[in-house]
Every structure is written in C-alpha cells, then in structure tokens.
Amino acid sequence: QVQVVESGGAVVQPGGSLRLSCAASGFTFSNHGMHWVRQAPGRGLEWVAYIRYDGGNKYYSESVKGRFTISRDNSKNTLYLEIYNLRPEDTALYYCARDPRVGATFPPAWLGPWGQGTLVTVSS
Amino acid sequence: DIVMTQSPDSLAVSLGERAAINCKSSQSVLHSSNNENYLAWYQQKPGQPPKLLIYWASTRESGVPDRFSGSGSATDFTLTVSSLQAEDVAIYYCQQYYTTPLTFGGGTKVEIK
C-alpha cells in the first residue's frame, strides 16, 4: 500500500543541524510532489516545504526559508529535509506527506497520505 | 499569508447526531480561473498523523465515509459529519492551497457527549 516513513529525528542543541529522510513505497515516487509539515507538541499543523515531482520547483514557509532545504532522490524513492541552525521553536514532529496528484506542475495543494512523523527536539 | 480560523475550538456531540465545524479564510480561496475553492479538510485521531478527508472544498477522498461532507465557498466553509460515530473522535483541520505558504486552521476537537 502507499506508505511514507520518516526517520532522522533526534535531540539536537540549538545551532545544530540535522537531515530528515522520508522513504516512500507502494507508489511511483517520481510522479508525485512531496511535502514536509511539522507539529509542535500539543499544537496545530504548520506546513514547512514542498518539492515538485521532478525536483524542479521548491516552496518554503517564511519561518524556515534559508535554514531548511528540501530535496529528493527519485532513484532511491526518498525525500529529504536538511535543517540548519536549529532553534528551540523548531521542536516538533516532522511529517512527510505525498501530493496525491500525478505529475502536478501546479503549486502545492492537498496532502495525503502522511507518515507517522519523526521527532526533532532542540534543547541544550 | 492567508489566515484560517476554525470554530468552535471544540464540540461534544451525541452518537448519531450531526457535527458541524466551521472554517473561515482571511481572503477568498475561490479561484476565478476554474471556479474551484482551494480548500481541504483533514482528520487527526489521537496519536496518529492527519488523514485527508476532503479537497476542492467538497470532493471526498476515496474511502472516506459519506457521512463526511464539505460545503461553502470563497471565505466560509463547513465540514459536516451527518451522524457521529465513536471512531470520529478526532481533531479536524482545514487547509487552504490557494497560495503558498499553505496554511491550516487551528483545529477543532470533536468529542462524544
């Protein structure tokens, strides 16, 4: 079945860096755009970034632009999020989610399915 | 950024009764080019990731029970659960995709009365 599984979360000191991964299976990964969304403990959802199916376009929220980099390796069916200069407010469960549309060249839209998430904790 | 405001923050509904959740956007998400509302709804059960329920404001995702329906246009939207079941206890979020950054409402918690 369609599945995405995140990994790479950790406890990191402020100013540190991390790379999150999202392994996709059950669908043709190279046909779908992908998102990262985060959820701080006990809080709502915050969209972080999106990458088009071919990596041709990337979109970021203002709160992470310049510190986060989304990328993908279609040969490995894997999505990445590189996070630099981590701040305490980046503490959250980070989800990856698929754009259900095939070959979408339009800006990002709705999301599904979502993975279980990987926890990033920024603390000294 | 488009701000999405949901109401109420929480509601308690008896089993079999109707639940309605409202979502208001700070600007219209109705696109004139295709007359579509760029709005989706998600369900997040405790300890689980969000699940897509509805997109284009009223198109039900495959496999979603037909007791879930979406309505509204431009800036005012409603998610309705026609007959609440025990498994519908969750937090529900609306999301606009009219423009980036994509933004979510603050969530509405639905419980059984």
Coordinates of C-alpha atoms in Angstrom, one line a residue:
Chain A
Q1 CA 0.0 0.0 0.0
V2 CA 1.0 3.6 -0.3
Q3 CA 3.4 4.4 2.5
V4 CA 5.8 7.1 3.6
V5 CA 8.1 6.5 6.6
E6 CA 10.2 9.3 8.2
S7 CA 13.5 9.0 10.0
G8 CA 16.4 11.0 11.3
G9 CA 14.8 12.9 14.2
A10 CA 17.0 13.5 17.2
V11 CA 17.7 15.7 20.2
V12 CA 19.9 18.5 18.9
Q13 CA 21.5 21.5 20.5
P14 CA 20.5 25.0 19.4
G15 CA 22.5 25.9 16.3
G16 CA 22.9 22.3 15.3
S17 CA 22.0 20.6 12.0
L18 CA 20.0 17.6 11.1
R19 CA 18.9 15.7 8.0
L20 CA 15.5 14.1 7.9
S21 CA 14.6 11.3 5.4
C22 CA 11.3 10.0 4.1
A23 CA 11.2 6.6 2.4
A24 CA 8.3 6.1 0.0
S25 CA 6.8 2.8 -1.1
G26 CA 3.7 1.5 -2.8
F27 CA 3.6 4.2 -5.5
T28 CA 5.7 5.7 -8.2
F29 CA 7.6 8.2 -6.2
S30 CA 9.0 10.1 -9.2
N31 CA 5.4 11.0 -10.3
H32 CA 4.4 12.9 -7.1
G33 CA 5.3 16.1 -5.3
M34 CA 6.1 15.8 -1.7
H35 CA 5.6 17.9 1.4
W36 CA 7.1 18.4 4.9
V37 CA 4.7 19.5 7.6
R38 CA 5.5 19.9 11.3
Q39 CA 3.5 19.8 14.5
A40 CA 4.9 21.2 17.8
P41 CA 3.9 19.2 20.9
G42 CA 0.2 19.8 21.6
R43 CA -0.1 22.3 18.8
G44 CA -1.6 22.5 15.3
L45 CA -0.1 21.8 11.9
E46 CA 2.5 24.1 10.1
W47 CA 3.4 23.5 6.5
V48 CA 7.1 23.7 6.0
A49 CA 8.1 22.9 2.4
Y50 CA 7.2 21.3 -0.9
I51 CA 9.1 19.9 -3.8
R52 CA 7.7 19.1 -7.2
Y53 CA 7.8 15.5 -8.5
D54 CA 10.9 16.1 -10.6
G55 CA 12.6 18.5 -8.1
G56 CA 12.0 21.3 -10.5
N57 CA 10.2 23.7 -8.1
K58 CA 10.6 24.1 -4.3
Y59 CA 8.4 26.1 -1.9
Y60 CA 9.1 27.0 1.7
S61 CA 7.4 28.7 4.6
E62 CA 8.9 32.1 5.5
S63 CA 9.8 30.8 9.0
V64 CA 12.2 28.2 7.6
K65 CA 13.4 29.8 4.4
G66 CA 17.2 30.0 4.3
R67 CA 17.6 27.4 7.1
F68 CA 15.8 24.4 5.6
T69 CA 16.4 22.7 2.3
I70 CA 14.1 20.2 0.8
S71 CA 15.4 17.7 -1.8
R72 CA 14.7 14.3 -3.2
D73 CA 16.4 11.3 -4.8
N74 CA 13.9 9.7 -7.2
S75 CA 16.3 6.8 -7.8
K76 CA 16.1 6.0 -4.1
N77 CA 12.4 6.8 -3.6
T78 CA 13.5 9.2 -0.8
L79 CA 12.7 12.7 0.3
Y80 CA 15.0 14.8 2.5
L81 CA 14.8 17.8 4.7
E82 CA 18.1 19.4 5.7
I83 CA 17.8 21.6 8.7
Y84 CA 20.5 24.1 9.7
N85 CA 20.9 26.5 12.7
L86 CA 18.2 24.8 14.7
R87 CA 16.2 26.8 17.2
P88 CA 14.1 25.7 20.2
E89 CA 11.0 26.7 18.2
D90 CA 11.8 24.1 15.6
T91 CA 11.0 21.4 18.2
A92 CA 8.2 19.4 16.6
L93 CA 7.1 16.1 15.0
Y94 CA 8.0 16.4 11.3
Y95 CA 5.7 14.6 8.9
C96 CA 6.3 14.0 5.2
A97 CA 3.2 13.7 3.0
R98 CA 2.5 12.9 -0.6
D99 CA 0.9 15.3 -3.1
P100 CA -1.8 12.9 -4.4
R101 CA -1.8 14.5 -7.9
V102 CA 0.3 12.7 -10.6
G103 CA 2.9 14.9 -12.4
A104 CA 1.5 18.1 -10.9
T105 CA 3.2 21.2 -12.3
F106 CA 1.0 23.5 -10.4
P107 CA 1.8 24.9 -6.9
P108 CA 1.3 22.6 -3.9
A109 CA -2.2 21.6 -3.0
W110 CA -3.7 19.0 -0.6
L111 CA -1.7 16.3 1.2
G112 CA -2.1 12.6 1.5
P113 CA -1.1 10.1 2.8
W114 CA 1.1 11.3 5.7
G115 CA 3.7 9.3 7.5
Q116 CA 3.9 8.8 11.3
G117 CA 6.4 11.5 11.7
T118 CA 9.9 11.8 13.2
L119 CA 10.6 13.9 16.3
V120 CA 13.1 16.7 16.4
T121 CA 13.9 18.2 19.8
V122 CA 16.1 21.3 20.0
S123 CA 17.4 21.7 23.5
S124 CA 20.6 22.4 25.3
Chain B
D1 CA -0.4 34.8 4.4
I2 CA -4.0 33.5 4.4
V3 CA -5.2 33.0 7.9
M4 CA -7.6 30.1 8.5
T5 CA -9.8 30.4 11.6
Q6 CA -11.8 27.5 12.8
S7 CA -14.8 27.4 15.1
P8 CA -15.6 26.2 17.6
D9 CA -12.4 25.1 19.2
S10 CA -14.1 22.0 20.5
L11 CA -17.6 20.5 20.4
A12 CA -19.3 17.5 22.1
V13 CA -21.9 15.7 20.1
S14 CA -24.1 12.7 20.9
L15 CA -23.6 9.5 18.9
G16 CA -25.7 9.6 15.8
E17 CA -26.1 13.3 15.9
R18 CA -24.7 15.9 13.5
A19 CA -21.4 17.7 14.0
A20 CA -20.6 20.9 12.1
I21 CA -17.2 22.6 12.0
N22 CA -16.6 26.0 10.5
C23 CA -13.6 27.4 8.8
K24 CA -13.1 30.9 7.7
S25 CA -10.3 32.2 5.5
S26 CA -8.9 35.8 5.7
Q27 CA -9.3 36.1 1.9
S28 CA -11.2 34.3 -0.7
V29 CA -9.8 30.9 -1.8
L30 CA -12.2 30.7 -4.8
H31 CA -10.1 30.7 -7.9
S32 CA -11.7 32.5 -10.8
S33 CA -9.9 30.5 -13.4
N34 CA -11.6 27.3 -12.6
N35 CA -14.3 28.3 -10.1
E36 CA -12.8 25.9 -7.6
N37 CA -12.4 26.5 -3.8
Y38 CA -8.8 25.7 -2.8
L39 CA -9.7 24.1 0.5
A40 CA -9.1 20.7 2.1
W41 CA -10.1 19.0 5.4
Y42 CA -8.2 16.6 7.5
Q43 CA -8.9 14.3 10.5
Q44 CA -6.3 13.6 13.1
K45 CA -7.0 10.9 15.6
P46 CA -5.0 10.8 18.9
G47 CA -1.5 9.5 18.3
Q48 CA -2.0 9.4 14.5
P49 CA -1.0 11.5 11.6
P50 CA -3.6 13.6 9.8
K51 CA -5.7 11.9 7.2
L52 CA -7.1 13.6 4.1
L53 CA -10.9 13.8 4.1
I54 CA -11.9 16.3 1.5
Y55 CA -10.3 18.6 -1.2
W56 CA -11.7 21.2 -3.5
A57 CA -13.9 22.0 -0.5
S58 CA -16.4 19.3 -1.2
T59 CA -14.7 16.3 -3.0
R60 CA -14.5 13.4 -0.7
E61 CA -11.2 11.4 -0.8
S62 CA -11.6 7.8 -1.8
G63 CA -12.6 5.6 1.1
V64 CA -13.9 8.4 3.3
P65 CA -17.4 7.5 4.6
D66 CA -20.2 9.5 3.0
R67 CA -21.3 10.8 6.4
F68 CA -18.4 13.4 5.9
S69 CA -19.3 16.3 3.7
G70 CA -17.8 19.6 2.9
S71 CA -19.6 22.8 1.8
G72 CA -19.1 26.5 1.4
S73 CA -17.4 28.9 -0.9
A74 CA -15.0 31.9 -1.1
T75 CA -14.2 32.5 2.6
D76 CA -16.7 30.4 4.6
F77 CA -16.6 26.6 4.8
T78 CA -18.2 23.8 6.8
L79 CA -17.3 20.2 7.4
T80 CA -20.3 18.2 8.5
V81 CA -20.4 14.8 10.0
S82 CA -24.0 13.8 9.5
S83 CA -24.2 11.0 12.1
L84 CA -21.3 11.0 14.5
Q85 CA -19.7 7.6 15.2
A86 CA -17.3 6.8 18.1
E87 CA -14.4 6.4 15.6
D88 CA -14.9 10.1 14.5
V89 CA -13.5 11.4 17.8
A90 CA -10.5 13.5 16.5
I91 CA -9.2 16.9 15.8
Y92 CA -10.3 18.3 12.4
Y93 CA -8.2 20.8 10.4
C94 CA -9.0 22.9 7.3
Q95 CA -6.2 23.9 5.0
Q96 CA -6.0 26.4 2.1
Y97 CA -3.9 25.8 -1.0
Y98 CA -4.9 28.9 -2.9
T99 CA -1.4 30.3 -2.4
T100 CA 1.8 29.5 -0.6
P101 CA 2.5 29.3 2.2
L102 CA -0.1 26.6 2.6
T103 CA -1.9 27.3 5.9
F104 CA -4.0 25.3 8.3
G105 CA -6.7 26.3 10.7
G106 CA -6.1 25.8 14.4
G107 CA -8.1 22.7 14.6
T108 CA -11.5 21.7 16.1
K109 CA -11.6 18.9 18.7
V110 CA -14.7 16.6 18.4
E111 CA -15.8 14.5 21.3
I112 CA -18.7 12.3 22.3
K113 CA -21.3 13.9 24.6

